[in-house]
JSON list of C-alpha atoms in Angstrom, two decimals:
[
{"chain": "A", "resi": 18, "resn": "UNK", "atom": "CA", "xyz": [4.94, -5.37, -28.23]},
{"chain": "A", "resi": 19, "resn": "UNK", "atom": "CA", "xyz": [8.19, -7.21, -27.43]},
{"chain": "A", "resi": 20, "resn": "UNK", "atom": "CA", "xyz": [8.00, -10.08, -24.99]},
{"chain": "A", "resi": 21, "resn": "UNK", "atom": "CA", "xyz": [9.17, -8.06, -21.62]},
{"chain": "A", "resi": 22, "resn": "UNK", "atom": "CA", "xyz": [6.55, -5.75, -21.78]},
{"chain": "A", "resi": 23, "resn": "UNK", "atom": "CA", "xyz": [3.78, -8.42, -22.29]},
{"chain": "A", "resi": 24, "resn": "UNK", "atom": "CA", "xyz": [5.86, -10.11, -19.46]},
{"chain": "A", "resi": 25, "resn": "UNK", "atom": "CA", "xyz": [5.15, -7.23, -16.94]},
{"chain": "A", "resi": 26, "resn": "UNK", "atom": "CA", "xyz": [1.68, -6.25, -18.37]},
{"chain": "A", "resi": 27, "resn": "UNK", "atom": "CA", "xyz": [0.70, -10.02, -17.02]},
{"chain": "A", "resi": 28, "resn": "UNK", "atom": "CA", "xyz": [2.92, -9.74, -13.78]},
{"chain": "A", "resi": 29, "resn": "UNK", "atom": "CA", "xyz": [1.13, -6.23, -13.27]},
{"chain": "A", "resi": 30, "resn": "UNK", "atom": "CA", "xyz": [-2.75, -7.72, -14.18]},
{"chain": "A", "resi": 31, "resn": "UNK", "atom": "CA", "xyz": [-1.90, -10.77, -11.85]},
{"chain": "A", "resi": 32, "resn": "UNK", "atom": "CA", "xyz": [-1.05, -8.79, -9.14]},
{"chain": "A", "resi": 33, "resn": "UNK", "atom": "CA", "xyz": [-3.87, -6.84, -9.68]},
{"chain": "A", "resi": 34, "resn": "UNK", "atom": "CA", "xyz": [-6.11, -9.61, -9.24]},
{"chain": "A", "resi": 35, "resn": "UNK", "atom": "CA", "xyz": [-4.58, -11.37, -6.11]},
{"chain": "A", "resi": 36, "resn": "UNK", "atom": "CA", "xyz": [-4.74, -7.59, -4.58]},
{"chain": "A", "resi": 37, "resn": "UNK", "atom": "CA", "xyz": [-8.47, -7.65, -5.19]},
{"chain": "A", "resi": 38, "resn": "UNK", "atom": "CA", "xyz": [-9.21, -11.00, -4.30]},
{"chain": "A", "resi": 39, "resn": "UNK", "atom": "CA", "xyz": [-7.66, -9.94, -0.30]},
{"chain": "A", "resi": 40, "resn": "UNK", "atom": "CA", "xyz": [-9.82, -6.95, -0.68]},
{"chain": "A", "resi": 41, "resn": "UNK", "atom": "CA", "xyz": [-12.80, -9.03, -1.40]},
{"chain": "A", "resi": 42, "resn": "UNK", "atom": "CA", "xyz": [-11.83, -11.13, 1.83]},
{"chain": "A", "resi": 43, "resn": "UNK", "atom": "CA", "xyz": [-11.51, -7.92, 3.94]},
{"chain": "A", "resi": 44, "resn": "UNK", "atom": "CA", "xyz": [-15.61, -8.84, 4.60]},
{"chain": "A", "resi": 45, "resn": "UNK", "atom": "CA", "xyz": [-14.54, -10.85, 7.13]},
{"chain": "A", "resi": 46, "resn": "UNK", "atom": "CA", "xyz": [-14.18, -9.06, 10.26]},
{"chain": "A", "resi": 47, "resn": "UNK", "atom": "CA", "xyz": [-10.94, -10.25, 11.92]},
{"chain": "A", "resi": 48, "resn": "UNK", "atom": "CA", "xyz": [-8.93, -9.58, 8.81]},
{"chain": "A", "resi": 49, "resn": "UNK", "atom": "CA", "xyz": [-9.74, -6.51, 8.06]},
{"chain": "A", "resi": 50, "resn": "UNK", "atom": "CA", "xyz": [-6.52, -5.10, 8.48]},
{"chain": "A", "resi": 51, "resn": "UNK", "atom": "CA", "xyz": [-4.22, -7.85, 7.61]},
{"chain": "A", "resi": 52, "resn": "UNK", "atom": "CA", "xyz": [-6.19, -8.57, 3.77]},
{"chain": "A", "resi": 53, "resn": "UNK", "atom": "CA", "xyz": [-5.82, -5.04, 3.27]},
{"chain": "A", "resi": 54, "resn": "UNK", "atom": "CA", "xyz": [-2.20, -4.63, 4.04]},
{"chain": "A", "resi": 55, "resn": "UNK", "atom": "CA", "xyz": [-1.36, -7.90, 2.25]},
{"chain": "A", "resi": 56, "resn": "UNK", "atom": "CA", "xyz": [-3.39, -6.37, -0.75]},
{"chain": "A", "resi": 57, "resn": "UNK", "atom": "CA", "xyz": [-1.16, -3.57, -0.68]},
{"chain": "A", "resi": 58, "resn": "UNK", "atom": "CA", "xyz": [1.69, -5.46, -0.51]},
{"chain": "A", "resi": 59, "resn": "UNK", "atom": "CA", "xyz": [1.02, -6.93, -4.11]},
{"chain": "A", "resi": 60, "resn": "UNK", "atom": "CA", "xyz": [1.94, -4.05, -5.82]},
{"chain": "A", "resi": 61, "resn": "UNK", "atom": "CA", "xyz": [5.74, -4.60, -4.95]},
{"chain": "A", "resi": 62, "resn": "UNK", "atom": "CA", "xyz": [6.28, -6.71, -7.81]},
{"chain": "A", "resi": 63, "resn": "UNK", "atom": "CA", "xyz": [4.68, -4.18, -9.83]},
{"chain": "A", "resi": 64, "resn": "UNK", "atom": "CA", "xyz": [6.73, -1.38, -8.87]},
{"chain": "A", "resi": 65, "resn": "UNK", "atom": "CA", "xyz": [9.79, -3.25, -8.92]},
{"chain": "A", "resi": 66, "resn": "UNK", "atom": "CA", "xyz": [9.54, -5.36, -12.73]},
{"chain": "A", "resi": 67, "resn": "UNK", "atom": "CA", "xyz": [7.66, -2.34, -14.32]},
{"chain": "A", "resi": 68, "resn": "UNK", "atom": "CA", "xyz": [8.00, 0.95, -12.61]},
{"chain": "A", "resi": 69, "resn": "UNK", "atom": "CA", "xyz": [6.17, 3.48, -10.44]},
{"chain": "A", "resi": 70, "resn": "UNK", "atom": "CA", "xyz": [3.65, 4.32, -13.23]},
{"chain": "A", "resi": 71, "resn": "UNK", "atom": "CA", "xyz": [2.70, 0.73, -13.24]},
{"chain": "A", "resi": 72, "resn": "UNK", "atom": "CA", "xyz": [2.52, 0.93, -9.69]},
{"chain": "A", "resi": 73, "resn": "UNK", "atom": "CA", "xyz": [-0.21, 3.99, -9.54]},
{"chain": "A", "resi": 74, "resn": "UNK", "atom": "CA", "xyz": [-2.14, 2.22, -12.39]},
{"chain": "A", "resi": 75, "resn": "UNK", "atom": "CA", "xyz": [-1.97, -0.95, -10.49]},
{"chain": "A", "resi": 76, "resn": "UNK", "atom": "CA", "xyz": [-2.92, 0.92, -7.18]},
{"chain": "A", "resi": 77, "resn": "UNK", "atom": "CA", "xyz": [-5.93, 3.20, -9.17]},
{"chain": "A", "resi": 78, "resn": "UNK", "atom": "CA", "xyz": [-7.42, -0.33, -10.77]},
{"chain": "A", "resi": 79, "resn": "UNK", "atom": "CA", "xyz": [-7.38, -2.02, -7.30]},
{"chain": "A", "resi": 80, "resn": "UNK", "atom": "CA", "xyz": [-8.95, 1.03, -5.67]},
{"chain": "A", "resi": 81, "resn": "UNK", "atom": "CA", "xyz": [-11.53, 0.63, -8.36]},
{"chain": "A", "resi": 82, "resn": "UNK", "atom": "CA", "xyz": [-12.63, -2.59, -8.19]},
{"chain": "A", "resi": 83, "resn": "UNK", "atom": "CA", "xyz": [-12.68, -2.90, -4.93]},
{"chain": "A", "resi": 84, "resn": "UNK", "atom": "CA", "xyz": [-14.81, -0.03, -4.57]},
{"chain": "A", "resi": 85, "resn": "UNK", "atom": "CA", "xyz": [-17.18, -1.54, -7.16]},
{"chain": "A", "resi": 86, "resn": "UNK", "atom": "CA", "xyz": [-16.86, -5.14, -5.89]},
{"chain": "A", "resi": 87, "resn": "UNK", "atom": "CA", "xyz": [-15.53, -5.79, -2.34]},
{"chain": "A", "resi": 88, "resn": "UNK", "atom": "CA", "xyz": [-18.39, -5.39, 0.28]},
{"chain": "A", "resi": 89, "resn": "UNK", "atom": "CA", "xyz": [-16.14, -3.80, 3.43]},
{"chain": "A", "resi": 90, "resn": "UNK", "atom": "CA", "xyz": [-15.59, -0.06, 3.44]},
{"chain": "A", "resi": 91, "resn": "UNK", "atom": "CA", "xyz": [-13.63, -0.57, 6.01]},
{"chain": "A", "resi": 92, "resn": "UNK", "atom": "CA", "xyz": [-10.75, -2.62, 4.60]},
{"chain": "A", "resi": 93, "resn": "UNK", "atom": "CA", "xyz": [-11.35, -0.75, 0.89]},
{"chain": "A", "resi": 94, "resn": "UNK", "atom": "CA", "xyz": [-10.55, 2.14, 2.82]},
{"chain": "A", "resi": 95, "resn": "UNK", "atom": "CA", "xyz": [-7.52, 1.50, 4.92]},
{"chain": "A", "resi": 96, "resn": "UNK", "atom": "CA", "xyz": [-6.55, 0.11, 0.91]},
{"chain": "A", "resi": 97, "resn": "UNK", "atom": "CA", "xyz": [-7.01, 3.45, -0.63]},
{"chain": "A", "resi": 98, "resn": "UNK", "atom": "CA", "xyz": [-6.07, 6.18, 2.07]},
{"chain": "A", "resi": 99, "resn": "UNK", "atom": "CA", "xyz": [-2.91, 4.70, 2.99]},
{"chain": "A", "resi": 100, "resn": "UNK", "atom": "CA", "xyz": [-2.01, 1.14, 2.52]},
{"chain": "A", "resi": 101, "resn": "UNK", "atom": "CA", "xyz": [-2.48, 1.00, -1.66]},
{"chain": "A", "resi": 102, "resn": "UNK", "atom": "CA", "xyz": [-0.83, 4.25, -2.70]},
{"chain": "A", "resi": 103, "resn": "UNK", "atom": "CA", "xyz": [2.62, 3.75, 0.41]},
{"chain": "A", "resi": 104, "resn": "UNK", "atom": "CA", "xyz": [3.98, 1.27, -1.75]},
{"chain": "A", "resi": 105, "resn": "UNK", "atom": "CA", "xyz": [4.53, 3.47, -4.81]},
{"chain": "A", "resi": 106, "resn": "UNK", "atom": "CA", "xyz": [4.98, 6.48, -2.73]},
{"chain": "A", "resi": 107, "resn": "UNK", "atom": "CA", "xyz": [7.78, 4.68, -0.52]},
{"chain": "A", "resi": 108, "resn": "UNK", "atom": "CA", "xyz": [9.90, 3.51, -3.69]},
{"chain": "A", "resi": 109, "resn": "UNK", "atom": "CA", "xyz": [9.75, 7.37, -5.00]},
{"chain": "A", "resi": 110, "resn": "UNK", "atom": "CA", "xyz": [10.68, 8.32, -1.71]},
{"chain": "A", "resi": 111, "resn": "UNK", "atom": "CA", "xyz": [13.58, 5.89, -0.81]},
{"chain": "A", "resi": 112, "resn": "UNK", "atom": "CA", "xyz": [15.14, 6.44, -4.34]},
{"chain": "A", "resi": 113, "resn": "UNK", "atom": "CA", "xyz": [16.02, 9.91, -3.58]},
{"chain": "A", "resi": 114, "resn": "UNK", "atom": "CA", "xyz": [18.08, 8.54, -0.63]},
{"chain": "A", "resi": 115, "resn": "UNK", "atom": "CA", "xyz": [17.31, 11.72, 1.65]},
{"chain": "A", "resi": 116, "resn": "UNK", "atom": "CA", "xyz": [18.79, 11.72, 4.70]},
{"chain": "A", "resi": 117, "resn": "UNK", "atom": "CA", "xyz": [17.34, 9.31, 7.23]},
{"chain": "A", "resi": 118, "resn": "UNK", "atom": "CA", "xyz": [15.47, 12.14, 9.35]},
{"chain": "A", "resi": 119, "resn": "UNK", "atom": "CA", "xyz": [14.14, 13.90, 6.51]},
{"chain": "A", "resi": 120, "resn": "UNK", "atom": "CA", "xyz": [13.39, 10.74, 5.08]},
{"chain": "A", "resi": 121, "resn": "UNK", "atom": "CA", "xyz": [11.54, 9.66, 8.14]},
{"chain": "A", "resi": 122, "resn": "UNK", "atom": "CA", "xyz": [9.98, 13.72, 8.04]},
{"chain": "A", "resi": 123, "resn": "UNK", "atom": "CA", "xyz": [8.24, 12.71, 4.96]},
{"chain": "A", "resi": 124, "resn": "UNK", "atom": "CA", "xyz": [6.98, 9.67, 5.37]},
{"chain": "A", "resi": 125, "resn": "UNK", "atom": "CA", "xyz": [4.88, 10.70, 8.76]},
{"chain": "A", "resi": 126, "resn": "UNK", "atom": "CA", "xyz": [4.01, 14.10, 6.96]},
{"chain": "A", "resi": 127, "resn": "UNK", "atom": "CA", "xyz": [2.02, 11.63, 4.12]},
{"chain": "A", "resi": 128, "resn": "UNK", "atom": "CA", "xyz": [0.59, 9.67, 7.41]},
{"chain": "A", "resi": 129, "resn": "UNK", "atom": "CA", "xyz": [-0.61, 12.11, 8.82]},
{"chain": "A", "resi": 130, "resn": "UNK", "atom": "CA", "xyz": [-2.33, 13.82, 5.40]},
{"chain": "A", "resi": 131, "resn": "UNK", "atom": "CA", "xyz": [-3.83, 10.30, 5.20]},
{"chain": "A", "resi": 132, "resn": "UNK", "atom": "CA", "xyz": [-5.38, 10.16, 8.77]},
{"chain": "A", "resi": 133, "resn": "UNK", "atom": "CA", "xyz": [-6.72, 13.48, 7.69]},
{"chain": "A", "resi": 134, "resn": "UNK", "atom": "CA", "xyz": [-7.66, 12.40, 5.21]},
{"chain": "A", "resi": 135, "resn": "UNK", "atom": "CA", "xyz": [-9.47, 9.35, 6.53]},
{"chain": "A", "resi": 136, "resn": "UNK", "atom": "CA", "xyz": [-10.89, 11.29, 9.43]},
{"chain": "A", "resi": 137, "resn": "UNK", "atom": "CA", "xyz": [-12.56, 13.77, 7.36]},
{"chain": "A", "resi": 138, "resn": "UNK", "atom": "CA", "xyz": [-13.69, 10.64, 5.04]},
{"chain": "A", "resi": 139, "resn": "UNK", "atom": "CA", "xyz": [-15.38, 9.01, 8.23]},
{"chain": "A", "resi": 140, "resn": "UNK", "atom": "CA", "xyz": [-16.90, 12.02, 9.35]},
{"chain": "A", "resi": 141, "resn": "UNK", "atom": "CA", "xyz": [-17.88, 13.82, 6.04]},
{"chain": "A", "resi": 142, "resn": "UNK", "atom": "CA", "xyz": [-18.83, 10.91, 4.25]},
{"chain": "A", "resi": 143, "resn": "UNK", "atom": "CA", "xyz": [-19.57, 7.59, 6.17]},
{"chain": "A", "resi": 144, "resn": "UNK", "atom": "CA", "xyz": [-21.33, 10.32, 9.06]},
{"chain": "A", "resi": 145, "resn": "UNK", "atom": "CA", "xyz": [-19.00, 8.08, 11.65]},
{"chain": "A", "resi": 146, "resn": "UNK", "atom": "CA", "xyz": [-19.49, 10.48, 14.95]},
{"chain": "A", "resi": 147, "resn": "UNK", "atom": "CA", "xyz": [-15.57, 11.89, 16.48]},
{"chain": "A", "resi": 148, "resn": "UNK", "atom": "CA", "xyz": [-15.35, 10.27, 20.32]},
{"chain": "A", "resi": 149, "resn": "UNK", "atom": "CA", "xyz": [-16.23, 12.59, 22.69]},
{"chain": "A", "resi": 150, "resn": "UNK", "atom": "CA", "xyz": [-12.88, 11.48, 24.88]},
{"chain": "A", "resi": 151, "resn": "UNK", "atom": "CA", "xyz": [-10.16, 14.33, 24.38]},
{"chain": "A", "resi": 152, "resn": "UNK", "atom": "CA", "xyz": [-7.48, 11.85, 25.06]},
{"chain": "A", "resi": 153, "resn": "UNK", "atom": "CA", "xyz": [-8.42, 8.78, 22.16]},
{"chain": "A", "resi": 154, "resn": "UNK", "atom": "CA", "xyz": [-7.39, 11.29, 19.60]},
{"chain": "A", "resi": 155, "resn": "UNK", "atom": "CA", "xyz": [-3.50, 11.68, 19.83]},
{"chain": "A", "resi": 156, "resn": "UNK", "atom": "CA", "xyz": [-3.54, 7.90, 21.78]},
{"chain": "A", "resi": 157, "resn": "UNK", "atom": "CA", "xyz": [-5.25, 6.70, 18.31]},
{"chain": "A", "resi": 158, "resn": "UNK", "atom": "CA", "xyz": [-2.49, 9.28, 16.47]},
{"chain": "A", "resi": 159, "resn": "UNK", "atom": "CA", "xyz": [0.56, 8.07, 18.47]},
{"chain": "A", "resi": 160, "resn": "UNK", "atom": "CA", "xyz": [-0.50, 4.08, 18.20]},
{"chain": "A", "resi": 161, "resn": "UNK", "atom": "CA", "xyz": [-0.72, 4.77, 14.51]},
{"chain": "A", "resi": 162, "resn": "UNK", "atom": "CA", "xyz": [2.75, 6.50, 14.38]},
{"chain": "A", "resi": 163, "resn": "UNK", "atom": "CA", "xyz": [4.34, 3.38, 16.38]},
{"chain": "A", "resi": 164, "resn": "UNK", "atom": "CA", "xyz": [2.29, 1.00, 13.67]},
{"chain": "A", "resi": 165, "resn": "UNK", "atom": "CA", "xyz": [3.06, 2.80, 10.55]},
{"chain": "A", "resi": 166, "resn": "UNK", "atom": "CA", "xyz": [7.02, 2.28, 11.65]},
{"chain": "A", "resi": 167, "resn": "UNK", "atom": "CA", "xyz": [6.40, -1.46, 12.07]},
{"chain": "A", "resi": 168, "resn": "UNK", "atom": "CA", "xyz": [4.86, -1.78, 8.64]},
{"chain": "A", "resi": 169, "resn": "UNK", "atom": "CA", "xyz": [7.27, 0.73, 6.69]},
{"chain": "A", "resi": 170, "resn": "UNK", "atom": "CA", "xyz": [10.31, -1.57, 8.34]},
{"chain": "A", "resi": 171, "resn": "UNK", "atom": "CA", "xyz": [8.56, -4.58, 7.10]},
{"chain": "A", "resi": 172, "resn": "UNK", "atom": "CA", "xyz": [7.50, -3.68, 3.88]},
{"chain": "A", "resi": 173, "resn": "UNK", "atom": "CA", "xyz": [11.32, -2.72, 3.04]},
{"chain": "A", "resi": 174, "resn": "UNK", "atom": "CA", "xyz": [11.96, -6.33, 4.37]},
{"chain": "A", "resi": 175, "resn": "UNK", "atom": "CA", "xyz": [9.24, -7.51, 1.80]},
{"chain": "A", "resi": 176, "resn": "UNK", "atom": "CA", "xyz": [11.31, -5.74, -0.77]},
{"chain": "A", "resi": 177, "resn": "UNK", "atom": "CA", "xyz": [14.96, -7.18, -0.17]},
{"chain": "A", "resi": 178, "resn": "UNK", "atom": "CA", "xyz": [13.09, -11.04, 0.39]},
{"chain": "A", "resi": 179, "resn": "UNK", "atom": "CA", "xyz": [11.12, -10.40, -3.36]},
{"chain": "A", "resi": 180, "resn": "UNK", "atom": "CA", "xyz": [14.76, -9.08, -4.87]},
{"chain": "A", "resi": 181, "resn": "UNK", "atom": "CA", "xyz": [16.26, -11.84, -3.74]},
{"chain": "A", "resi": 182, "resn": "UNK", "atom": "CA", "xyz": [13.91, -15.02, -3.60]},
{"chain": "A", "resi": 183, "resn": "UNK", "atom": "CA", "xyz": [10.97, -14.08, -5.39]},
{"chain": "A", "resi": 184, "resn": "UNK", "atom": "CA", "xyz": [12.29, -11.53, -8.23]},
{"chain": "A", "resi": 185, "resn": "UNK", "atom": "CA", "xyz": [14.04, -14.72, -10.26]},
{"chain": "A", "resi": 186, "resn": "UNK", "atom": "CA", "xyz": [11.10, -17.25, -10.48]},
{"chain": "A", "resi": 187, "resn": "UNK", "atom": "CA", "xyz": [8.92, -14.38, -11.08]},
{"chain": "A", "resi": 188, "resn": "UNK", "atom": "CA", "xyz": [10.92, -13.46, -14.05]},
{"chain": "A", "resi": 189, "resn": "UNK", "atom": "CA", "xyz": [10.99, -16.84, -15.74]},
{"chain": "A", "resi": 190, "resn": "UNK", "atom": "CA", "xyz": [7.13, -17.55, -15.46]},
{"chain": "A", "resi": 191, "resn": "UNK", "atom": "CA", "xyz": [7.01, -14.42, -17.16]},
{"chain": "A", "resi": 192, "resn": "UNK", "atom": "CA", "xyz": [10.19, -14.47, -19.35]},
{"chain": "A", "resi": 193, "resn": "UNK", "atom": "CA", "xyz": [10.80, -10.78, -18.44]}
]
């Protein structure tokens, strides 16, 4: 094995960790949210130094763990319905270089599969009750779709600041 491949085998595992260590803090009740997004922000590094493969191998150990290890299902499972996997999925995604609408198309057709995905998880699976309200269903759906266009726009910000700033060090601690 030649020295860039060990190089991003240790980038990947280290990222790996520091992703699971936020999950593990997702116990704590205010930063719920915030651990798990910041969790899922870790594979960046991942996808960009050794692929998209990496990335779903580095989003499927995470998942894992944290599933075995980190106490909040809550946090765990914003991680693995959505946050984890959007990383991966939005470098696919942006390197066909669609046209902005479609682009866009695609991107809320996988959020919404997710909150389907999470509702039926809730439901099925935790036994979490639907509100009776008619009206907290599309307000929760159309706060979501105003969120998930805050953090797309600032994970592609998270990108260009790791290409620039971060991807250099990064590759001399581990002579990649």
């Amino acid at each position: 094995m030649n020295k860039t491949r060990v190089g991003k085998l240790a980038l990947s595992g280290v990222f790996t960790a520091l992703a699971l260590v936020l999950l593990l803090l997702t116990s704590t009740p205010i930063a719920t949210v915030g651990t798990a997004a910041l969790a899922a922000v870790c594979g960046i590094p991942v996808v960009a130094e050794a692929g998209r493969r990496a990335g779903w191998i580095h989003f499927a150990a995470v998942t894992a763990l944290a599933w075995l290890l980190a106490p909040a299902a809550e946090g765990n499972g914003m991680y693995t319905v959505f946050l984890g996997w959007y990383t991966v999925f939005k470098a696919w995604l942006e390197q066909k270089h669609l046209p902005r609408p479609a682009e866009w198309g695609i991107k809320y057709g996988a959020l919404a599969v997710a909150m389907a995905v999470g509702v039926a998880g809730s439901v099925f699976l935790l036994q979490i009750p639907l509100p009776a309200w008619d009206w907290v269903i599309p307000a929760a759906v159309l706060l979501l779709c105003a969120i998930f266009a805050v953090y797309d726009r600032c994970l592609t910000g998270l990108v260009g600041m790791y290409l620039t700033r971060l991807q250099p060090s990064l590759r001399k601690i581990f002579k990649m």
